[in-house]
Coordinates of C-alpha atoms in Angstrom, one line a residue:
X109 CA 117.0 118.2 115.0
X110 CA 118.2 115.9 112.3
X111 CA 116.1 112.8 110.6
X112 CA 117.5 109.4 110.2
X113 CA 114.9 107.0 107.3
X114 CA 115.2 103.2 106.7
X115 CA 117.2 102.5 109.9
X116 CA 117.2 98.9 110.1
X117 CA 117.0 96.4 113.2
X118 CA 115.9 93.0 113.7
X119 CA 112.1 92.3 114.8
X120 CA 113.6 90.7 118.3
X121 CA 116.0 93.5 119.2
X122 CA 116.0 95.0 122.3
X123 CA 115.5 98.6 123.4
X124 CA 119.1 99.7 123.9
X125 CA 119.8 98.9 120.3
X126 CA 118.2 101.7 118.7
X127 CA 120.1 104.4 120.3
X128 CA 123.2 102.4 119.5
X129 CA 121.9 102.1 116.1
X130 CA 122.1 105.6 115.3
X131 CA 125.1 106.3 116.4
X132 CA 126.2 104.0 114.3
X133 CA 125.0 105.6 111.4
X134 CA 126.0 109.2 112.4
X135 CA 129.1 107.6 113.3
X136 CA 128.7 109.6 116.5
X137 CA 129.8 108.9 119.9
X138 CA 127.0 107.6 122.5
X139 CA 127.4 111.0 124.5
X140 CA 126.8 113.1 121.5
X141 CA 123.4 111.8 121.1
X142 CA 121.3 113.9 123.3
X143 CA 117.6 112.9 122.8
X144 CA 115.5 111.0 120.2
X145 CA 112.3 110.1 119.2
X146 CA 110.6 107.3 116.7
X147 CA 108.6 109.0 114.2
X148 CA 107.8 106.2 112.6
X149 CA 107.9 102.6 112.6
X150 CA 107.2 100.0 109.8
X151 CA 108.6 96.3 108.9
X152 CA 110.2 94.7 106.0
X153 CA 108.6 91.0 106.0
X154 CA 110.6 90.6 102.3
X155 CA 112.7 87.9 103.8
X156 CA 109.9 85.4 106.2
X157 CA 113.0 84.2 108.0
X158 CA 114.4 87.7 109.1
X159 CA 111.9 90.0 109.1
X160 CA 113.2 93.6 110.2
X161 CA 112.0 96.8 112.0
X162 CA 112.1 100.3 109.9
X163 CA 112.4 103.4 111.8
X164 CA 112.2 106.9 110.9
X165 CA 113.8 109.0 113.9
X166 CA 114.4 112.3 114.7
X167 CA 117.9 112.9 116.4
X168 CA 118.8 115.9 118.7
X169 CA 123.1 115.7 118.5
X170 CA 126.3 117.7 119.4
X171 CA 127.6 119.6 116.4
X172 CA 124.0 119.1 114.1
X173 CA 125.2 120.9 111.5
X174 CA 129.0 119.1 111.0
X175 CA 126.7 115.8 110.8
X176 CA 124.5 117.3 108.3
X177 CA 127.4 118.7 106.4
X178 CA 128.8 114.6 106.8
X179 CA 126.2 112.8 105.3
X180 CA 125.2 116.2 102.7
X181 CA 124.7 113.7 99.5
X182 CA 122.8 110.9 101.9
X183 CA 119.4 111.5 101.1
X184 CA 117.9 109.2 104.4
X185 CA 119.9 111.6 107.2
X186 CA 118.6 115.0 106.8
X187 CA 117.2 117.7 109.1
X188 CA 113.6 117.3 110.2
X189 CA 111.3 118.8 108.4
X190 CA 108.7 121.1 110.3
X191 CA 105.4 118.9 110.5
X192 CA 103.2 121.6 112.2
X193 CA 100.6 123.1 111.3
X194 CA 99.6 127.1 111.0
X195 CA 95.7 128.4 110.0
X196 CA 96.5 130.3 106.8
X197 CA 93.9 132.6 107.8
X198 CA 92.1 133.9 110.6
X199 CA 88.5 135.8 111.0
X200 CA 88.8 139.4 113.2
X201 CA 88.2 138.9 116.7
X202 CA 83.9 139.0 117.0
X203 CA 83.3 138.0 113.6
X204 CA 79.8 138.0 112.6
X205 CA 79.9 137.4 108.8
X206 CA 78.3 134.8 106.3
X207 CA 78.7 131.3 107.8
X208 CA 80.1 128.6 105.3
X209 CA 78.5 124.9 105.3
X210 CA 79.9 121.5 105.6
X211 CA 77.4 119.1 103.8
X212 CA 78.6 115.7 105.1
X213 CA 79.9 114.8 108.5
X214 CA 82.6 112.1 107.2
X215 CA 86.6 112.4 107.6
X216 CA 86.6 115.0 104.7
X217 CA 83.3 117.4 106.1
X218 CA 84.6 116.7 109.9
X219 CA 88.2 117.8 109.5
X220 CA 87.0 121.0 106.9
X221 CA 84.5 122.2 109.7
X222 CA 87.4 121.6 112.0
X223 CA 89.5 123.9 110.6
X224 CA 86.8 126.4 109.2
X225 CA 86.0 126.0 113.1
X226 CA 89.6 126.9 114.2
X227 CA 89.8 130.2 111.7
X228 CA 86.8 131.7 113.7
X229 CA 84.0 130.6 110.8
X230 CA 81.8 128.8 113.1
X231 CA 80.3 126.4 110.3
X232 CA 77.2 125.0 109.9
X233 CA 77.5 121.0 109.3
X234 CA 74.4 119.3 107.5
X235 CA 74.6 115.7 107.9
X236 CA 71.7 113.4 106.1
X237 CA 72.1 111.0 108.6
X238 CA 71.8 110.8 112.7
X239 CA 74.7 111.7 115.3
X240 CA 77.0 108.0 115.4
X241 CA 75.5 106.5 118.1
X242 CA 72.3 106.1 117.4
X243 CA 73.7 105.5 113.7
X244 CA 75.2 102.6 114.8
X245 CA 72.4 101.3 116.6
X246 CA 70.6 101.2 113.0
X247 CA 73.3 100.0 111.1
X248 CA 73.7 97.0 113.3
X249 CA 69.5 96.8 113.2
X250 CA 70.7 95.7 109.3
X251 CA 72.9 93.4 110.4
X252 CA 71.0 91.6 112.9
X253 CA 67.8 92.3 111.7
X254 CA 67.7 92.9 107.7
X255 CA 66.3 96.0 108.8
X256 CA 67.1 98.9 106.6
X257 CA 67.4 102.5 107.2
X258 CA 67.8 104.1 104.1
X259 CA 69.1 107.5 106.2
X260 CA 70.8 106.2 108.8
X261 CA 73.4 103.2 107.5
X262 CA 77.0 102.0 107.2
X263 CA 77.3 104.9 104.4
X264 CA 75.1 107.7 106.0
X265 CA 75.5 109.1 109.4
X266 CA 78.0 110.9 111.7
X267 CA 81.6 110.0 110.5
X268 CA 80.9 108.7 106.8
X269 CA 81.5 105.4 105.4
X270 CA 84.9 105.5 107.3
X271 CA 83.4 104.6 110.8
X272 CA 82.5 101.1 109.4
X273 CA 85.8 100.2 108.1
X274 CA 89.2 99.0 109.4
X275 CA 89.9 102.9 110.5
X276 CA 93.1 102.9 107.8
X277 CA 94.8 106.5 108.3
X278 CA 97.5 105.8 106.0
X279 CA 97.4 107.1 102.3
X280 CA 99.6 107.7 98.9
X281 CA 99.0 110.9 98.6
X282 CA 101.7 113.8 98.0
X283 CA 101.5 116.0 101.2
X284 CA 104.6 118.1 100.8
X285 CA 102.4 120.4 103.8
X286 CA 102.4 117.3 106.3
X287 CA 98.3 117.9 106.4
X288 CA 98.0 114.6 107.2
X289 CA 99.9 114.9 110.5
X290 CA 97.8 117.3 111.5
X291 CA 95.3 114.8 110.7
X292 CA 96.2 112.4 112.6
X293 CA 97.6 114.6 115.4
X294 CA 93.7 115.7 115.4
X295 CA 92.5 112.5 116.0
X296 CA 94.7 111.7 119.0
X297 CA 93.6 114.5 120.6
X298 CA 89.8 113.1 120.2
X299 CA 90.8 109.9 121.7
X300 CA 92.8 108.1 119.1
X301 CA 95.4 105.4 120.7
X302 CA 98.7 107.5 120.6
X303 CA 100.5 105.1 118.2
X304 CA 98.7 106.2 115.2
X305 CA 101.5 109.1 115.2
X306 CA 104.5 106.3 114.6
X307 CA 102.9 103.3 113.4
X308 CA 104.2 102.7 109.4
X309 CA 100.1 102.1 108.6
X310 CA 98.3 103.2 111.5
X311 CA 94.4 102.5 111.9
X312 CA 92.1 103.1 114.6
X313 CA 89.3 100.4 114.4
X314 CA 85.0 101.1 114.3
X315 CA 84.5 101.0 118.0
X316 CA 87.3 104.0 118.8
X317 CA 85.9 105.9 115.6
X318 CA 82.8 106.4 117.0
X319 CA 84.0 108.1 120.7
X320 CA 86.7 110.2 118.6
X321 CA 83.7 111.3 116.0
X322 CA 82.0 112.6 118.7
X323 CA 84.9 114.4 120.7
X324 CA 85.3 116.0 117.4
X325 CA 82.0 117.3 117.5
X326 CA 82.2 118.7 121.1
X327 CA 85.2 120.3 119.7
X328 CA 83.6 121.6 116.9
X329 CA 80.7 123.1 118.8
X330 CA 82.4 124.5 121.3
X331 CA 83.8 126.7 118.6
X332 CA 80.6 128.0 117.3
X333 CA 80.0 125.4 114.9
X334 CA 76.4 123.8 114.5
X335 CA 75.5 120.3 113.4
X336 CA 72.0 119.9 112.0
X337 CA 71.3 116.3 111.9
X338 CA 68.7 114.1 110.0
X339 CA 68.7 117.1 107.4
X340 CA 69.2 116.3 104.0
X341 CA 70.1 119.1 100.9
X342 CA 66.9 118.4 98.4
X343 CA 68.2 121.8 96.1
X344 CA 70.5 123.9 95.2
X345 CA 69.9 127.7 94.7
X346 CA 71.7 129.2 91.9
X347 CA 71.8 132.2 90.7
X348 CA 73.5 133.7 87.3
X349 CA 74.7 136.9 86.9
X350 CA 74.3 139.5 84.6
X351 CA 77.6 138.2 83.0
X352 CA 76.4 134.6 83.0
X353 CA 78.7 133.4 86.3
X354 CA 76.9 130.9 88.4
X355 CA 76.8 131.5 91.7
X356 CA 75.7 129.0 94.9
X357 CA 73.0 131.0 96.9
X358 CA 71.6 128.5 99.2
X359 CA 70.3 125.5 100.1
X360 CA 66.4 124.1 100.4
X361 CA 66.5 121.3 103.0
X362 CA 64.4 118.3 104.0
X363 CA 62.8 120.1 106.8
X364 CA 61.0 123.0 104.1
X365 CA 63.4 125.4 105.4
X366 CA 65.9 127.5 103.3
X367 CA 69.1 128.2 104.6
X368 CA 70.9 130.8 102.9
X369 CA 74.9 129.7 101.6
X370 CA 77.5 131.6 99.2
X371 CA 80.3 129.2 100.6
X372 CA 78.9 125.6 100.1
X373 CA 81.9 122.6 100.8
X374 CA 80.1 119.2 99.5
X375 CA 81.8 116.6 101.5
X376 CA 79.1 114.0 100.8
X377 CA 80.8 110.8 100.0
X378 CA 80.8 108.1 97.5
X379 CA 77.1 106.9 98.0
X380 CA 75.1 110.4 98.0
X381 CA 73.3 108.8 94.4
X382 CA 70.4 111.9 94.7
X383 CA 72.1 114.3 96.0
X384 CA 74.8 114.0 92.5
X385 CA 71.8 113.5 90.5
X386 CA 70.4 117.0 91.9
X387 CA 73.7 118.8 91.0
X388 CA 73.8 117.4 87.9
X389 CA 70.0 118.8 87.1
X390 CA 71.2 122.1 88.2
X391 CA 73.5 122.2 85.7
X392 CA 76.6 121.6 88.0
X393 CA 79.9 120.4 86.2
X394 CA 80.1 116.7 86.4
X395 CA 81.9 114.2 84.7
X396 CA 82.3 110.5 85.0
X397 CA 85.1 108.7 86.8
X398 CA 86.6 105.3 86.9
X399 CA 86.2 102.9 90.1
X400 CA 86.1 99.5 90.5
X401 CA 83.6 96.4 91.5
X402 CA 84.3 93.0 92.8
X403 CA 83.3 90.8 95.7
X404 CA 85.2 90.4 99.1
X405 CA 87.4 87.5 99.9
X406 CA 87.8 86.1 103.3
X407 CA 90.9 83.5 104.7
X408 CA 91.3 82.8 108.1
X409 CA 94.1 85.2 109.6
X410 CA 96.3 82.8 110.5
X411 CA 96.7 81.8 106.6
X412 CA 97.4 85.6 106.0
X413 CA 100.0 86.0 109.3
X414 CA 102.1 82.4 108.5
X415 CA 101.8 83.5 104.5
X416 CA 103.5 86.7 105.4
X417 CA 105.7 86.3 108.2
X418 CA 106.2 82.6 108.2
X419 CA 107.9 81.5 111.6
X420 CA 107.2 85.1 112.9
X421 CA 103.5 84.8 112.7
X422 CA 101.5 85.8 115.5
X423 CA 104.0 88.3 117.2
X424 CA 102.7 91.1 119.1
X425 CA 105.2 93.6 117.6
X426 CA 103.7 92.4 114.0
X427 CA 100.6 92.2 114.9
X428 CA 98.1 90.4 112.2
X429 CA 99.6 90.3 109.0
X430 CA 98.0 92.6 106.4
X431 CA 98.8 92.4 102.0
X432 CA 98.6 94.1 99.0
X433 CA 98.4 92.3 95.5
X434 CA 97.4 92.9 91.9
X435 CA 97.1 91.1 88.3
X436 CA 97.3 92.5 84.8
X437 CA 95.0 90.4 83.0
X438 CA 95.2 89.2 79.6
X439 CA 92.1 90.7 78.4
X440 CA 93.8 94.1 80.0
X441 CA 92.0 94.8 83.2
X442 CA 93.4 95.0 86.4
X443 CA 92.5 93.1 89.5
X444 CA 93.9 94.0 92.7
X445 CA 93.4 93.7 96.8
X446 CA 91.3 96.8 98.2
X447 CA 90.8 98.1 101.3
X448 CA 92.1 94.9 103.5
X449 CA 91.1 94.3 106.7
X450 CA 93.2 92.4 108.9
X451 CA 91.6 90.3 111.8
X452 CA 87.6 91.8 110.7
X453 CA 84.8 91.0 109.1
X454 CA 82.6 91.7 106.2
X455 CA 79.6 93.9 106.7
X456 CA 76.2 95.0 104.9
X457 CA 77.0 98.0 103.2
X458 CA 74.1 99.3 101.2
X459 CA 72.2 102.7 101.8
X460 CA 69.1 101.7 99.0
X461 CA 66.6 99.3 99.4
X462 CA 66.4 96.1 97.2
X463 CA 70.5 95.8 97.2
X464 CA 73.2 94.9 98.7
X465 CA 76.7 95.6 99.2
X466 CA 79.5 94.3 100.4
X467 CA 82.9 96.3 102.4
X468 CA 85.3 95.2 105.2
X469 CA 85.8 96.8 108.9
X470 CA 87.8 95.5 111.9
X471 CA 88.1 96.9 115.5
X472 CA 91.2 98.3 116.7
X473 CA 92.7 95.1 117.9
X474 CA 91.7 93.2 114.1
X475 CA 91.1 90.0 116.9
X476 CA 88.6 88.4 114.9
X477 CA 89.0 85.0 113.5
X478 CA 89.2 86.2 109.7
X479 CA 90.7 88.3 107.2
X480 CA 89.4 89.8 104.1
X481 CA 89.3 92.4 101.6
X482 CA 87.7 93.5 98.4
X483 CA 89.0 92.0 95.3
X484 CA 88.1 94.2 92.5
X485 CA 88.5 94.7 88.5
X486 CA 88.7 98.2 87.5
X487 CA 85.8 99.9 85.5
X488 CA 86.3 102.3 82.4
X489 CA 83.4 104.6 81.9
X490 CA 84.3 105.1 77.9
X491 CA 84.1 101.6 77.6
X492 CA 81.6 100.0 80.5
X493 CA 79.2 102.5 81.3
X494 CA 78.8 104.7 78.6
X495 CA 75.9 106.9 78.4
X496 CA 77.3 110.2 80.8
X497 CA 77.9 111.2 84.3
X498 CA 75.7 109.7 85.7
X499 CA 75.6 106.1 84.0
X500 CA 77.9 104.8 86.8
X501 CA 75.4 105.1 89.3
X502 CA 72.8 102.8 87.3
X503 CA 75.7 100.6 86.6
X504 CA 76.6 99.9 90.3
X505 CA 72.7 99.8 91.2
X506 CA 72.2 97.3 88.4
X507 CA 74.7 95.0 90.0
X508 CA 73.8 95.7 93.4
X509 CA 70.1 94.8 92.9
X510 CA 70.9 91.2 90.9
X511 CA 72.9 91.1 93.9
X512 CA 69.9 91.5 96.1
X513 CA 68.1 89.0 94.2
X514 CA 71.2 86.6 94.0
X515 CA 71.6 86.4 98.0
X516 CA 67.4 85.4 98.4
X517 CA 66.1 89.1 98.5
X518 CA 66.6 89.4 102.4
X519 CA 69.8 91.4 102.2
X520 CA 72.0 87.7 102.4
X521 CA 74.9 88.3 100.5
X522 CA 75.5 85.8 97.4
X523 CA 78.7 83.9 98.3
X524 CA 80.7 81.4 96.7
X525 CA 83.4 79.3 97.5
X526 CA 86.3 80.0 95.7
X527 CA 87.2 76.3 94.0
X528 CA 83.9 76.2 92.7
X529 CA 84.1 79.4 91.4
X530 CA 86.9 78.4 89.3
X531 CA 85.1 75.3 88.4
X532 CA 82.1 77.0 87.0
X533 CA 79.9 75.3 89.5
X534 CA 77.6 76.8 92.1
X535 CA 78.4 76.2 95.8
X536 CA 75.7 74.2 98.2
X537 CA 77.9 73.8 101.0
X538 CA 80.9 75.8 103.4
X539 CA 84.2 74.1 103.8
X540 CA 87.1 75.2 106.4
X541 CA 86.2 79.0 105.8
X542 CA 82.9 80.1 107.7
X543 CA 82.0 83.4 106.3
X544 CA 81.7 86.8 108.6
X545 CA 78.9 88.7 106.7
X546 CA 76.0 89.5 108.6
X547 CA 73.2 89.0 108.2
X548 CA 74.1 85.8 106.6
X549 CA 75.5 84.2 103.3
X550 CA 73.6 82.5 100.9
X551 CA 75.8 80.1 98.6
X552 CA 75.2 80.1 94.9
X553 CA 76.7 81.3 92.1
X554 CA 78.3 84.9 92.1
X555 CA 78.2 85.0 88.0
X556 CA 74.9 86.2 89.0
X557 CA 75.8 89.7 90.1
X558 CA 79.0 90.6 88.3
X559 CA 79.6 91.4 84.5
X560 CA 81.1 88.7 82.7
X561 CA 84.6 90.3 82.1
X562 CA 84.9 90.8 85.8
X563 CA 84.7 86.6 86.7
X564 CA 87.1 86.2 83.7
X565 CA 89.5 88.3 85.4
X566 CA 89.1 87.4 88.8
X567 CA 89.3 83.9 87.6
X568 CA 92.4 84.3 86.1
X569 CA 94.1 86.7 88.9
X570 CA 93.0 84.0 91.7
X571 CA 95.9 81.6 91.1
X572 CA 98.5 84.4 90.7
X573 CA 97.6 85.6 94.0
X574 CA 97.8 81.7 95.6
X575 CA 101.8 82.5 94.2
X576 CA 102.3 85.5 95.8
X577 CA 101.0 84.3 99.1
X578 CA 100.3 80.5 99.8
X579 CA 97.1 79.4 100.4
X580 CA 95.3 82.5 99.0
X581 CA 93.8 80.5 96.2
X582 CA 92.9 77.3 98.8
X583 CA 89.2 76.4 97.5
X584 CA 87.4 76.8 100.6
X585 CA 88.0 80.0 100.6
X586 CA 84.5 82.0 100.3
X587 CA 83.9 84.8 98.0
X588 CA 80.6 87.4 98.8
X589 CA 79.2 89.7 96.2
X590 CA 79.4 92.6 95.6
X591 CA 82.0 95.4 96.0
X592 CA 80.7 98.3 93.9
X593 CA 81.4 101.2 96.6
X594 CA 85.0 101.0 95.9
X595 CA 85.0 105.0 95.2
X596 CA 83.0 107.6 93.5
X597 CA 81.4 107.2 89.9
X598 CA 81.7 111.1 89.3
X599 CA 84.0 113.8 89.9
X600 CA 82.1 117.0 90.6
X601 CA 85.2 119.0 88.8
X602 CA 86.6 121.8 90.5
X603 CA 89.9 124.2 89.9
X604 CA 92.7 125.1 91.6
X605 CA 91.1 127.4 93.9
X606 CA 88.6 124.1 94.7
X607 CA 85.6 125.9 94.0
X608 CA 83.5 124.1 91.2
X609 CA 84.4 124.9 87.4
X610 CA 81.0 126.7 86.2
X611 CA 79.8 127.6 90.3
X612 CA 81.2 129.9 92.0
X613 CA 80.9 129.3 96.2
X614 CA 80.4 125.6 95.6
X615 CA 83.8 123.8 97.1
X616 CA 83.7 119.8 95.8
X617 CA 85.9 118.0 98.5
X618 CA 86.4 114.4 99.7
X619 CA 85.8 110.7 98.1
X620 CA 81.9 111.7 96.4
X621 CA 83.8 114.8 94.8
X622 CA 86.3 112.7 93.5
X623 CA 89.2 113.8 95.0
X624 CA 89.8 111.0 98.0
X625 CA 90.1 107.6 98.7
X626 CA 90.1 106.9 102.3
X627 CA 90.0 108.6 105.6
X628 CA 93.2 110.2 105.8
X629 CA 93.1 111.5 101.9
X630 CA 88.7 112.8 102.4
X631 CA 90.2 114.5 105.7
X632 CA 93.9 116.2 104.3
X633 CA 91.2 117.1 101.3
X634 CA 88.5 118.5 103.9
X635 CA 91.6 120.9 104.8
X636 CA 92.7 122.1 101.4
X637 CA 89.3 123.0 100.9
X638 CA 88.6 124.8 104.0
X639 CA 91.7 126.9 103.5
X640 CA 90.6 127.8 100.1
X641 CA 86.8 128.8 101.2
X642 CA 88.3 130.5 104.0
X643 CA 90.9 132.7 102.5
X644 CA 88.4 133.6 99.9
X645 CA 85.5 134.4 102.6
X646 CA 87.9 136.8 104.4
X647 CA 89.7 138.3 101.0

């Protein structure tokens, strides 16, 4: 089977054109094309006017190999690559050995006990939070309510921080071992819509999340896994050797129990503020990272699809138009688009009482009236939070708590409308844009909550992005504060065999390790790791 990338055809063409297409660029005759499949399929919106499909196909043809030998120096026709996936290891038939632990039940934990479960490990998962249903029921008890549950929120629970979101399962990440196809391949065996295996940027939506998270579960468990739920780590049991090597030995949970562990995999996320602070007490390596804070931007789709795709907006094939934009600012920072969510809204995001956060989801068919997306500055620790690993978590609860205070102290968000912002002024009323965020905006000034280098930059970046797509910088446009959970402020560090530098048995993984940003990077992570606990369990 041969591969054919960046095969070209217009957005309105019709089915028999593909196959005609390739052979066409094999330079083949129809009959020598025996079968062929669409592996993936993206668009190029460059020109509004002529907007084009991109497929990647794999090809079954007569005489494969004088083809290949054809286009040798044509680096887009080459044979497919194998995609699929083989357990590096496997435990002996009635294995009865030490048990590894998954703490965290997002994409990274979910997909490491997943494949720990497939090698025969039968792992035990500790998730802080509840099982997703009953999550959600508290998450929208915030929303609806300003009810809180510190334990049980858009961050904590049953299938991370991702189960809130826009579903994204498309990354930049190297993955010269296709891990993210077995990813994804994963999830449409859950209950995933089947598309995710073709589309160019595939996402899933918070409504499907939830019944895939939990056929992942069954899945799990039906392997000999165990979930332990509402169960939070509180300690860390370390031992040191006569030769002075660290050692994980177990783990002293919320419910007084100790549960013995010499193969630990912290998949805890971004937000797991104690849980860092307990490691770091324990004398775990830790060292600061850079992320970003912001607020979240909404514009009415149809801005977004007719900015994009011009007299193609609003075709089915399309779909709702999604964008990615940045500025290099003159003071040097950088301010750029993050996590968009086409067609969704902006949710209540916070996990600690007295703040609130901002972040974006969207159901699988993104058919709500808005669009929005974090715009953020990026944040250097040498320079903005000084003061060690752990200063990034005051910073981003400093900012969250003004924030808090900002929006009326009932978990409103602050808000703004954007020409005002630029004006200096605050805002008293809404124009065309009526925000999303639940439970409710409150209009003010969003100088409030964010450092001042951050308004200078957005400021400045606002009507660069009105030139890269029309209307972006419109001044009814409404701004809510703030976007802080953009990614991790630490990296627990870890070496090539993932374990951590200075203790041994302890596997960092996933976004609150440091080593992710998004679902489908925290789960191809999750999988790294659990091949690298495993191999070393069985050794």
């Amino acid at each position: 089977m041969l591969r054919i990338n960046e095969l070209k055809l217009p957005l309105d063409h019709a089915a028999e054109d593909l196959p005609a297409a390739i052979c066409a660029r094999l330079d083949i005759a129809p009959a020598d094309l025996t079968r062929y499949q669409i592996f993936r399929r993206g668009n190029d919106a460059r020109k509004k006017h002529a907007i084009l499909l991109t497929y990647v196909v794999d090809c079954v043809v007569a005489n494969e190999a004088e083809v290949l030998a054809r286009f040798a120096d044509d680096q887009n026709v080459k044979p497919t690559p194998d995609t699929s996936y083989k357990l590096p290891v496997m435990a002996p038939e009635g294995w009865d050995g030490e048990r590894p632990v998954v703490i965290g039940a997002g994409p990274c934990g979910l997909l490491a006990a997943l494949i720990l479960a497939q090698m025969g490990l039968k792992p035990i998962i500790i998730e802080r939070g509840k099982a997703v249903r009953e999550r959600t029921k508290d998450t929208w008890g915030l929303w609806r309510r300003s009810v809180l549950e510190p334990e049980s929120n858009v961050q904590f629970g049953e299938g991370g921080a991702g189960t809130f979101s826009d579903g994204k399962l498309y990354s930049r990440i190297k993955d010269p071992r296709h891990l993210g196809r077995k990813v994804l391949v994963e999830f449409v065996k859950a209950g995933a819509p089947d598309d995710i295996l073709t589309e160019a940027h595939p996402h899933i939506g918070t409504f499907r999340l939830v019944t895939m998270v939990m056929s992942m579960r069954e899945t799990i468990e039906s392997l000999g896994g165990e979930y332990r739920f509402q169960t939070r780590v509180e300690d860390f049991e370390i031992e040191t050797g006569a030769d002075g090597t660290r050692r994980i030995a177990g783990l002293h949970l919320s419910d007084g129990s100790f549960l013995p562990a010499r193969h630990v995999i912290m998949a805890v996320g971004h937000s797991a503020r104690d849980t860092f602070q307990v490691l770091y007490d324990r004398g775990v390596h830790i060292e600061a990272k850079p992320f970003a804070i912001g607020v979240r931007i909404e514009h009415p789709q149809s801005w977004i699809d007719t900015a994009r795709y011009g007299p193609s907006a609003g075709n089915k094939i399309l779909g709702p138009a999604a964008y990615s934009i940045s500025h290099k600012c003159k003071n040097g920072r950088t301010v750029y688009s993050f996590c968009m969510c086409p067609g969704g809204r902006v949710v209540a995001a916070t996990s600690e009482e007295g703040r609130v956060v901002t972040n974006g989801m969207s159901q699988y068919s993104r058919a709500e009236f808005n669009a929005n997306s974090g715009i953020v500055v990026d944040i250097d620790p040498s320079k903005d939070y000084p003061g060690g690993p752990m200063a990034g978590m005051a910073f981003q609860r400093h900012w969250e708590s003004l924030a808090f205070e900002a929006g009326g102290r009932n978990y409103k968000a602050p808000g703004q409308k954007l020409g005002d912002f630029l004006a200096d002024r605050p805002s008293t009323e809404f124009g065309s844009v009526i925000p999303s965020y639940k439970p409710g905006v409150h209009l003010t000034e969003l100088k409030k909550c964010l450092p001042d280098y951050v308004i200078e930059s957005i400021r400045e970046a606002l009507p660069a992005f009105g030139r890269m797509v029309p209307g972006y910088d419109h001044p009814d446009v409404v701004m809510t504060g703030v976007e802080t959970r953009t990614s991790s402020p630490v990296r627990i560090t870890r070496g090539k065999d993932c374990q951590s530098l200075n203790t041994r048995g302890l596997y960092p993984a996933g976004e609150g390790a440091g080593y992710a940003g998004g679902i489908l990077s925290a789960a191809v992570d999750g999988i790294k790791v659990a091949e690298a606990l495993a191999t070393e369990l069985l050794a």
